């Protein structure tokens, strides 16, 4: 958790809403700067009654359709396959006067272009578009729809499993905390939280639950009640708190623990029917690495328990599971990237393994600056190519 | 007029149209202090000071000395009586000398008073403006004491970084024994336009910032939103303003890894030309009602442009005058970069505080920024030649 989210529109949820690339077509859009290396740029003018495409033919390879909305309604542009139905690529939500690019990797063949001002109906200005064989080497366009279905279903099962374990872990933790068995509660704290951190970006998509469960003290607004994991964390590690910190009363302990358990059950219910498209999954993986880079590597997440490396490992676990789920598809699309990511994940795991103690890790405060720097550098080494994953899969 | 000399006699709008040639000077004395509606210069050196163990009359003499030196430097003269190489041979030069040969380069020097100046030390308690409140804790604040607060502040802006640094250096030197530097910030690129003649610059996230800023030409709006009026009280602040300074660290490494789609969603504007995602060009008013696919608003309700928009804050606007900074790197090898946010306004209780509260709660941008420094200052009105900045506060 970095910052409290808007109660109704969280970052992840909002991405879900706008990432309208269908996982089944897999040939979606990635807006890009025009004039990239070797790309052919085609201008499209979407007006009220026309869909003017500057060329009816282009060589195979990377094509950039630079779409300008000169009408007064929100418009969309589609590149359709020769059956006139299957979507090869699309850009949506182009406001009047706005330009946006559709970047596609086009194979030789016959296509159609069409605009859809007002976003309803069959669209206007449907025109034939031919892609000639440039001799450019393109990866084979295999049918990956089955693999996509598998990846989606597997990830759904993974999230449900993690939340089930989170429920069990949280209940045991809450029980020990209420009973005043602080040693047991401290020992259960970080392992239980790992189930949260593995699916952190999914959990954060529930903008009402996340602040109740995972808010840090610095993220509070004046007068706002503080609840959740970190409020209890401070009470369990009072020696790390500021001078004058007063231990919570047993009433407060009960209330905090009960609410955490109840909220975890709510989370459990909410994830039962959640489905994840391919680009949601890849964006989640990137998001988890962001969480590591901004919260865990700096020791800001666990200000009192200093168990940041547990969270770190769990974020990486979650990202690796997401990556491995889409890896068979990526290997067809961009084998080199799949290889790079496999190797960078392994290098990062090696660094984390070096910090293991028993079933857990060394505390953040026990790490030397050089060790933290090495972890940070490897997070960058992994996160940078990982950021290209969505584009590699949908292009 | 490009490359022309000192624009004496020209009015500010005409001067602004020249995009500030290096030799330009702005008058120090006037109704308002310079450096607020002055077309934002490219470079900044900002400094906050703690007043040392001195009395009220010594504080007044510090302000007098600062006023004289500031008036000299902004007109391109050395800070002291003598040229840096022309004073008594056995005395240290009374100007440090690194600005020898450099023109004024649009230098402005703006002074302010922090809330702590109005404690019991100088008998100023009853003169404290009601609008000069301590800022509340905003969600996500990670403020560092050594980058926050201050009894006094000086904002030095110039087209030439050496000229701005020269100003702060010499004013700090003049203050030795009376006030000492508490914290300071260098800025290398303006992030706002304060005049319609200026193009909108970009922040380090690569987006245009301050498109909807208050501008010098909007005189009615300035009276409404920028300048403290006599009826606002206290009388000594009439024609002044209030400055909020926030040091905002940007997590540019993680930002650079998110898709263009997400970057534009977060700001609510298009990256290339700054047009709102609802359509139009940069200066088209955003339309938060325009719906896209699945009836979702084209501009995300949690986007920066929406949450900061005057329409949800009772029309409240700010005159932003911020700067980009990159202060080396941190221990993790990340650029220590961000935005040094400066915003002038008539009353922070109606302007900065509610706007920032709404941003701190929900702005999508929060994942990529962290506020690490904070200060607020009363910016007294300008003064006439022979008087000094803040004289009305002391009843002079």
Coordinates of N, CA and C in Angstrom, one line a residue, chain A residues 139-287:
Chain A
X139 N 7.0 -13.0 -36.2 CA 6.8 -14.3 -35.5 C 5.5 -14.9 -36.0
X140 N 5.4 -16.2 -35.9 CA 4.2 -16.9 -36.4 C 3.0 -16.5 -35.7
X141 N 1.9 -16.3 -36.4 CA 0.6 -15.9 -35.7 C -0.1 -17.2 -35.3
X142 N 0.3 -17.9 -34.3 CA -0.3 -19.1 -33.9 C -1.6 -18.8 -33.2
X143 N -2.4 -19.8 -33.0 CA -3.7 -19.6 -32.3 C -3.4 -19.8 -30.8
X144 N -3.4 -18.7 -30.1 CA -3.0 -18.8 -28.7 C -4.2 -18.7 -27.7
X145 N -5.4 -18.6 -28.3 CA -6.5 -18.3 -27.5 C -6.7 -19.3 -26.4
X146 N -6.4 -20.6 -26.6 CA -6.5 -21.6 -25.6 C -5.6 -21.3 -24.4
X147 N -4.3 -20.9 -24.8 CA -3.3 -20.6 -23.8 C -3.8 -19.4 -22.9
X148 N -4.4 -18.5 -23.6 CA -4.9 -17.3 -22.9 C -5.9 -17.7 -21.9
X149 N -6.9 -18.5 -22.4 CA -7.9 -19.0 -21.4 C -7.3 -19.6 -20.2
X150 N -6.3 -20.5 -20.5 CA -5.7 -21.2 -19.4 C -5.0 -20.3 -18.4
X151 N -4.3 -19.3 -19.0 CA -3.6 -18.3 -18.1 C -4.6 -17.6 -17.2
X152 N -5.7 -17.1 -17.9 CA -6.7 -16.4 -17.1 C -7.3 -17.2 -16.0
X153 N -7.6 -18.4 -16.3 CA -8.3 -19.3 -15.3 C -7.3 -19.6 -14.2
X154 N -6.0 -19.9 -14.5 CA -5.0 -20.2 -13.5 C -4.8 -19.1 -12.6
X155 N -4.8 -17.9 -13.1 CA -4.5 -16.7 -12.2 C -5.7 -16.5 -11.3
X156 N -6.9 -16.7 -11.8 CA -8.1 -16.6 -10.9 C -8.0 -17.6 -9.8
X157 N -7.6 -18.8 -10.1 CA -7.5 -19.8 -9.0 C -6.4 -19.4 -8.0
X158 N -5.3 -18.9 -8.5 CA -4.2 -18.5 -7.7 C -4.6 -17.4 -6.7
X159 N -5.3 -16.4 -7.2 CA -5.8 -15.3 -6.3 C -6.7 -15.9 -5.2
X160 N -7.6 -16.7 -5.6 CA -8.6 -17.3 -4.6 C -7.8 -18.1 -3.6
X161 N -6.8 -18.9 -4.0 CA -6.1 -19.7 -3.1 C -5.3 -18.8 -2.1
X162 N -4.7 -17.8 -2.6 CA -3.9 -16.9 -1.7 C -4.8 -16.2 -0.7
X163 N -6.0 -15.8 -1.1 CA -6.9 -15.1 -0.2 C -7.4 -16.1 0.9
X164 N -7.7 -17.4 0.5 CA -8.1 -18.4 1.4 C -7.0 -18.5 2.5
X165 N -5.7 -18.6 2.1 CA -4.7 -18.7 3.1 C -4.5 -17.5 3.9
X166 N -4.8 -16.3 3.3 CA -4.8 -15.1 4.0 C -5.8 -15.1 5.2
X167 N -7.0 -15.6 4.9 CA -8.1 -15.7 5.9 C -7.6 -16.6 7.0
X168 N -7.0 -17.8 6.7 CA -6.6 -18.6 7.8 C -5.5 -18.0 8.6
X169 N -4.5 -17.4 7.9 CA -3.4 -16.8 8.6 C -3.8 -15.6 9.5
X170 N -4.7 -14.8 8.9 CA -5.2 -13.6 9.7 C -6.0 -14.1 10.9
X171 N -6.8 -15.1 10.8 CA -7.5 -15.6 12.0 C -6.6 -16.0 13.1
X172 N -5.6 -16.8 12.7 CA -4.6 -17.3 13.7 C -3.9 -16.1 14.4
X173 N -3.5 -15.1 13.5 CA -2.8 -13.9 14.0 C -3.7 -13.1 15.0
X174 N -4.9 -12.9 14.6 CA -5.9 -12.2 15.4 C -6.1 -12.8 16.7
X175 N -6.2 -14.1 16.7 CA -6.5 -14.9 17.9 C -5.4 -14.7 18.9
X176 N -4.1 -14.8 18.5 CA -3.0 -14.7 19.3 C -2.9 -13.2 19.9
X177 N -3.2 -12.3 19.0 CA -3.1 -10.9 19.4 C -4.2 -10.5 20.5
X178 N -5.4 -11.0 20.3 CA -6.5 -10.8 21.2 C -6.2 -11.4 22.6
X179 N -5.6 -12.7 22.5 CA -5.2 -13.4 23.7 C -4.0 -12.8 24.5
X180 N -3.4 -11.8 23.8 CA -2.3 -11.1 24.5 C -1.0 -11.9 24.4
X181 N -1.0 -12.9 23.5 CA 0.2 -13.7 23.2 C 1.0 -13.0 22.1
X182 N 1.7 -12.0 22.6 CA 2.4 -11.1 21.6 C 3.5 -11.8 20.8
X183 N 4.2 -12.7 21.5 CA 5.3 -13.4 20.8 C 4.7 -14.2 19.6
X184 N 3.6 -14.9 19.9 CA 3.0 -15.7 18.8 C 2.5 -14.8 17.7
X185 N 1.9 -13.7 18.1 CA 1.3 -12.7 17.1 C 2.5 -12.2 16.2
X186 N 3.6 -11.8 16.9 CA 4.7 -11.3 16.1 C 5.2 -12.3 15.1
X187 N 5.2 -13.6 15.6 CA 5.8 -14.6 14.7 C 4.8 -14.9 13.5
X188 N 3.5 -14.7 13.7 CA 2.5 -14.9 12.7 C 2.3 -13.8 11.7
X189 N 2.8 -12.6 12.1 CA 2.5 -11.4 11.4 C 3.0 -11.4 9.9
X190 N 4.3 -11.5 9.8 CA 4.9 -11.4 8.4 C 4.4 -12.6 7.5
X191 N 4.4 -13.9 8.0 CA 4.0 -14.9 7.1 C 2.6 -14.8 6.6
X192 N 1.7 -14.3 7.5 CA 0.3 -14.1 7.1 C 0.2 -13.0 6.0
X193 N 1.0 -11.9 6.2 CA 0.9 -10.8 5.3 C 1.4 -11.2 3.9
X194 N 2.3 -12.2 3.8 CA 2.8 -12.6 2.5 C 1.6 -12.9 1.6
X195 N 0.6 -13.5 2.1 CA -0.6 -13.8 1.2 C -1.2 -12.6 0.6
X196 N -1.2 -11.6 1.5 CA -1.7 -10.3 1.0 C -0.8 -9.7 -0.1
X197 N 0.5 -9.7 0.3 CA 1.4 -9.0 -0.6 C 1.5 -9.7 -2.0
X198 N 1.3 -11.0 -2.0 CA 1.3 -11.7 -3.3 C 0.3 -11.2 -4.3
X199 N -0.8 -10.8 -3.8 CA -1.9 -10.3 -4.6 C -2.3 -8.9 -4.3
X200 N -1.2 -8.1 -3.9 CA -1.5 -6.8 -3.4 C -2.2 -5.9 -4.4
X201 N -1.8 -6.0 -5.7 CA -2.5 -5.1 -6.7 C -3.9 -5.5 -6.8
X202 N -4.3 -6.7 -6.7 CA -5.7 -7.1 -6.7 C -6.4 -6.5 -5.5
X203 N -5.8 -6.7 -4.3 CA -6.4 -6.3 -3.1 C -6.6 -4.8 -3.1
X204 N -5.7 -4.1 -3.7 CA -5.7 -2.6 -3.8 C -6.8 -2.1 -4.7
X205 N -7.3 -3.0 -5.6 CA -8.3 -2.6 -6.5 C -9.7 -2.4 -5.7
X206 N -9.8 -2.9 -4.5 CA -11.0 -2.6 -3.7 C -10.7 -1.4 -2.9
X207 N -11.0 -0.2 -3.4 CA -10.6 1.1 -2.8 C -11.2 1.3 -1.4
X208 N -12.2 0.6 -1.0 CA -12.8 0.8 0.3 C -12.1 -0.1 1.3
X209 N -11.7 -1.3 0.9 CA -11.1 -2.2 1.8 C -9.6 -1.9 2.1
X210 N -8.9 -1.6 1.0 CA -7.4 -1.4 1.1 C -7.0 -0.5 2.2
X211 N -7.6 0.8 2.3 CA -7.2 1.7 3.4 C -7.6 1.2 4.8
X212 N -8.6 0.4 4.9 CA -9.0 -0.1 6.2 C -8.0 -1.2 6.6
X213 N -7.4 -1.9 5.7 CA -6.6 -3.1 6.0 C -5.1 -2.8 6.0
X214 N -4.7 -1.9 5.1 CA -3.2 -1.8 4.9 C -2.6 -0.4 4.9
X215 N -3.4 0.5 5.5 CA -2.9 1.9 5.5 C -1.7 2.1 6.5
X216 N -0.7 2.9 6.0 CA 0.4 3.2 6.9 C 0.0 4.5 7.7
X217 N 0.7 4.7 8.8 CA 0.3 5.8 9.7 C 0.5 7.1 8.9
X218 N 1.6 7.2 8.1 CA 1.8 8.5 7.4 C 0.7 8.8 6.4
X219 N -0.1 7.8 6.0 CA -1.1 8.0 5.0 C -2.4 8.5 5.5
X220 N -2.5 8.6 6.8 CA -3.7 9.0 7.5 C -4.0 10.5 7.2
X221 N -5.3 10.8 7.2 CA -5.7 12.2 7.1 C -5.9 12.6 8.6
X222 N -5.9 13.9 8.9 CA -6.1 14.3 10.2 C -7.5 13.9 10.7
X223 N -7.6 13.2 11.8 CA -8.9 12.8 12.4 C -9.3 11.5 11.9
X224 N -8.6 10.9 10.9 CA -9.0 9.6 10.3 C -8.7 8.5 11.3
X225 N -9.6 7.5 11.4 CA -9.3 6.4 12.3 C -8.4 5.4 11.6
X226 N -7.4 4.9 12.3 CA -6.4 4.1 11.8 C -6.7 2.6 12.2
X227 N -6.9 1.8 11.2 CA -7.1 0.4 11.4 C -6.3 -0.5 10.5
X228 N -6.3 -1.8 10.7 CA -5.6 -2.7 9.8 C -4.3 -3.2 10.3
X229 N -3.6 -3.9 9.4 CA -2.4 -4.6 9.8 C -1.3 -3.7 10.5
X230 N -1.1 -2.5 9.9 CA 0.0 -1.6 10.4 C -0.4 -1.0 11.8
X231 N -1.7 -0.7 12.0 CA -2.1 -0.2 13.3 C -1.7 -1.2 14.4
X232 N -1.9 -2.5 14.1 CA -1.6 -3.6 15.1 C -0.1 -3.8 15.1
X233 N 0.5 -3.7 14.0 CA 2.0 -3.8 13.9 C 2.7 -2.9 15.0
X234 N 2.2 -1.6 15.0 CA 2.8 -0.6 15.9 C 2.7 -1.1 17.3
X235 N 1.5 -1.6 17.7 CA 1.2 -2.0 19.0 C 2.1 -3.3 19.4
X236 N 2.4 -4.1 18.4 CA 3.2 -5.3 18.7 C 4.7 -5.0 18.8
X237 N 5.1 -3.9 18.2 CA 6.6 -3.6 18.3 C 6.7 -2.2 18.9
X238 N 6.2 -2.0 20.2 CA 6.2 -0.7 20.8 C 7.5 -0.1 21.0
X239 N 8.6 -0.9 21.1 CA 9.9 -0.4 21.3 C 10.4 0.5 20.1
X240 N 9.8 0.2 18.9 CA 10.1 0.9 17.7 C 9.3 2.2 17.5
X241 N 8.2 2.3 18.3 CA 7.4 3.5 18.1 C 8.0 4.7 18.7
X242 N 7.4 5.8 18.5 CA 7.9 7.1 19.1 C 7.8 7.1 20.6
X243 N 8.6 7.9 21.2 CA 8.5 8.0 22.7 C 7.1 8.5 23.1
X244 N 6.6 7.9 24.2 CA 5.3 8.3 24.6 C 4.2 7.4 24.0
X245 N 4.5 6.5 23.1 CA 3.5 5.7 22.5 C 2.8 4.8 23.6
X246 N 1.5 4.8 23.7 CA 0.8 4.0 24.7 C 0.3 2.7 24.1
X247 N 0.5 1.6 24.8 CA 0.0 0.3 24.3 C -1.6 0.4 24.2
X248 N -2.2 -0.3 23.3 CA -3.6 -0.2 23.1 C -4.3 -1.0 24.3
X249 N -5.5 -0.5 24.6 CA -6.3 -1.2 25.6 C -6.8 -2.5 25.0
X250 N -7.3 -3.4 25.8 CA -7.8 -4.7 25.3 C -9.0 -4.5 24.4
X251 N -9.8 -3.5 24.7 CA -11.0 -3.2 23.9 C -10.5 -2.8 22.5
X252 N -9.5 -2.0 22.4 CA -9.0 -1.6 21.1 C -8.4 -2.7 20.4
X253 N -7.7 -3.6 21.1 CA -7.1 -4.8 20.5 C -8.2 -5.6 19.8
X254 N -9.2 -5.9 20.6 CA -10.3 -6.7 20.1 C -10.9 -6.1 18.9
X255 N -11.2 -4.8 18.9 CA -11.9 -4.1 17.8 C -11.0 -4.2 16.6
X256 N -9.7 -3.9 16.7 CA -8.8 -3.9 15.5 C -8.8 -5.3 14.9
X257 N -8.6 -6.3 15.8 CA -8.4 -7.7 15.3 C -9.7 -8.2 14.6
X258 N -10.9 -7.9 15.3 CA -12.1 -8.3 14.7 C -12.4 -7.7 13.3
X259 N -12.1 -6.4 13.3 CA -12.3 -5.7 12.0 C -11.4 -6.3 10.9
X260 N -10.2 -6.6 11.2 CA -9.2 -7.1 10.2 C -9.7 -8.5 9.7
X261 N -10.2 -9.3 10.6 CA -10.7 -10.6 10.2 C -12.0 -10.4 9.3
X262 N -12.9 -9.6 9.8 CA -14.1 -9.3 9.0 C -13.8 -8.8 7.6
X263 N -12.8 -7.8 7.5 CA -12.5 -7.3 6.2 C -11.8 -8.3 5.3
X264 N -11.0 -9.2 5.9 CA -10.4 -10.3 5.1 C -11.5 -11.2 4.6
X265 N -12.5 -11.5 5.3 CA -13.6 -12.3 4.8 C -14.3 -11.6 3.7
X266 N -14.5 -10.3 3.8 CA -15.1 -9.5 2.7 C -14.2 -9.6 1.4
X267 N -12.9 -9.5 1.6 CA -12.0 -9.6 0.5 C -12.2 -11.0 -0.2
X268 N -12.3 -12.0 0.7 CA -12.4 -13.3 0.2 C -13.7 -13.4 -0.7
X269 N -14.8 -12.9 -0.2 CA -16.0 -12.9 -1.0 C -15.8 -12.2 -2.3
X270 N -15.2 -11.0 -2.3 CA -15.1 -10.2 -3.5 C -14.2 -10.8 -4.6
X271 N -13.3 -11.6 -4.2 CA -12.4 -12.2 -5.3 C -13.0 -13.4 -5.9
X272 N -14.1 -14.0 -5.4 CA -14.6 -15.2 -5.9 C -15.0 -15.1 -7.4
X273 N -15.6 -14.0 -7.7 CA -16.1 -13.9 -9.1 C -15.2 -13.0 -10.0
X274 N -14.1 -12.6 -9.5 CA -13.2 -11.7 -10.3 C -12.6 -12.5 -11.4
X275 N -12.6 -11.9 -12.6 CA -11.9 -12.5 -13.7 C -10.8 -11.5 -14.2
X276 N -9.7 -12.1 -14.8 CA -8.6 -11.3 -15.1 C -8.3 -11.5 -16.6
X277 N -8.2 -10.4 -17.4 CA -7.8 -10.5 -18.7 C -6.3 -10.6 -18.8
X278 N -5.7 -10.9 -20.0 CA -4.3 -11.0 -20.1 C -3.5 -9.7 -19.7
X279 N -4.0 -8.6 -20.3 CA -3.3 -7.4 -20.0 C -3.5 -6.9 -18.6
X280 N -4.6 -7.3 -18.0 CA -4.7 -7.0 -16.5 C -3.6 -7.7 -15.8
X281 N -3.4 -9.0 -16.1 CA -2.4 -9.8 -15.4 C -1.0 -9.2 -15.6
X282 N -0.6 -8.8 -16.8 CA 0.7 -8.3 -17.0 C 0.9 -7.0 -16.3
X283 N -0.2 -6.2 -16.3 CA -0.1 -4.9 -15.6 C 0.0 -5.1 -14.1
X284 N -0.6 -6.1 -13.6 CA -0.5 -6.5 -12.2 C 1.0 -6.8 -11.9
X285 N 1.6 -7.6 -12.7 CA 3.0 -8.0 -12.5 C 3.9 -6.7 -12.4
X286 N 3.6 -5.8 -13.4 CA 4.4 -4.6 -13.4 C 4.1 -3.8 -12.1
X287 N 2.9 -3.7 -11.7 CA 2.4 -3.0 -10.5 C 3.1 -3.6 -9.2

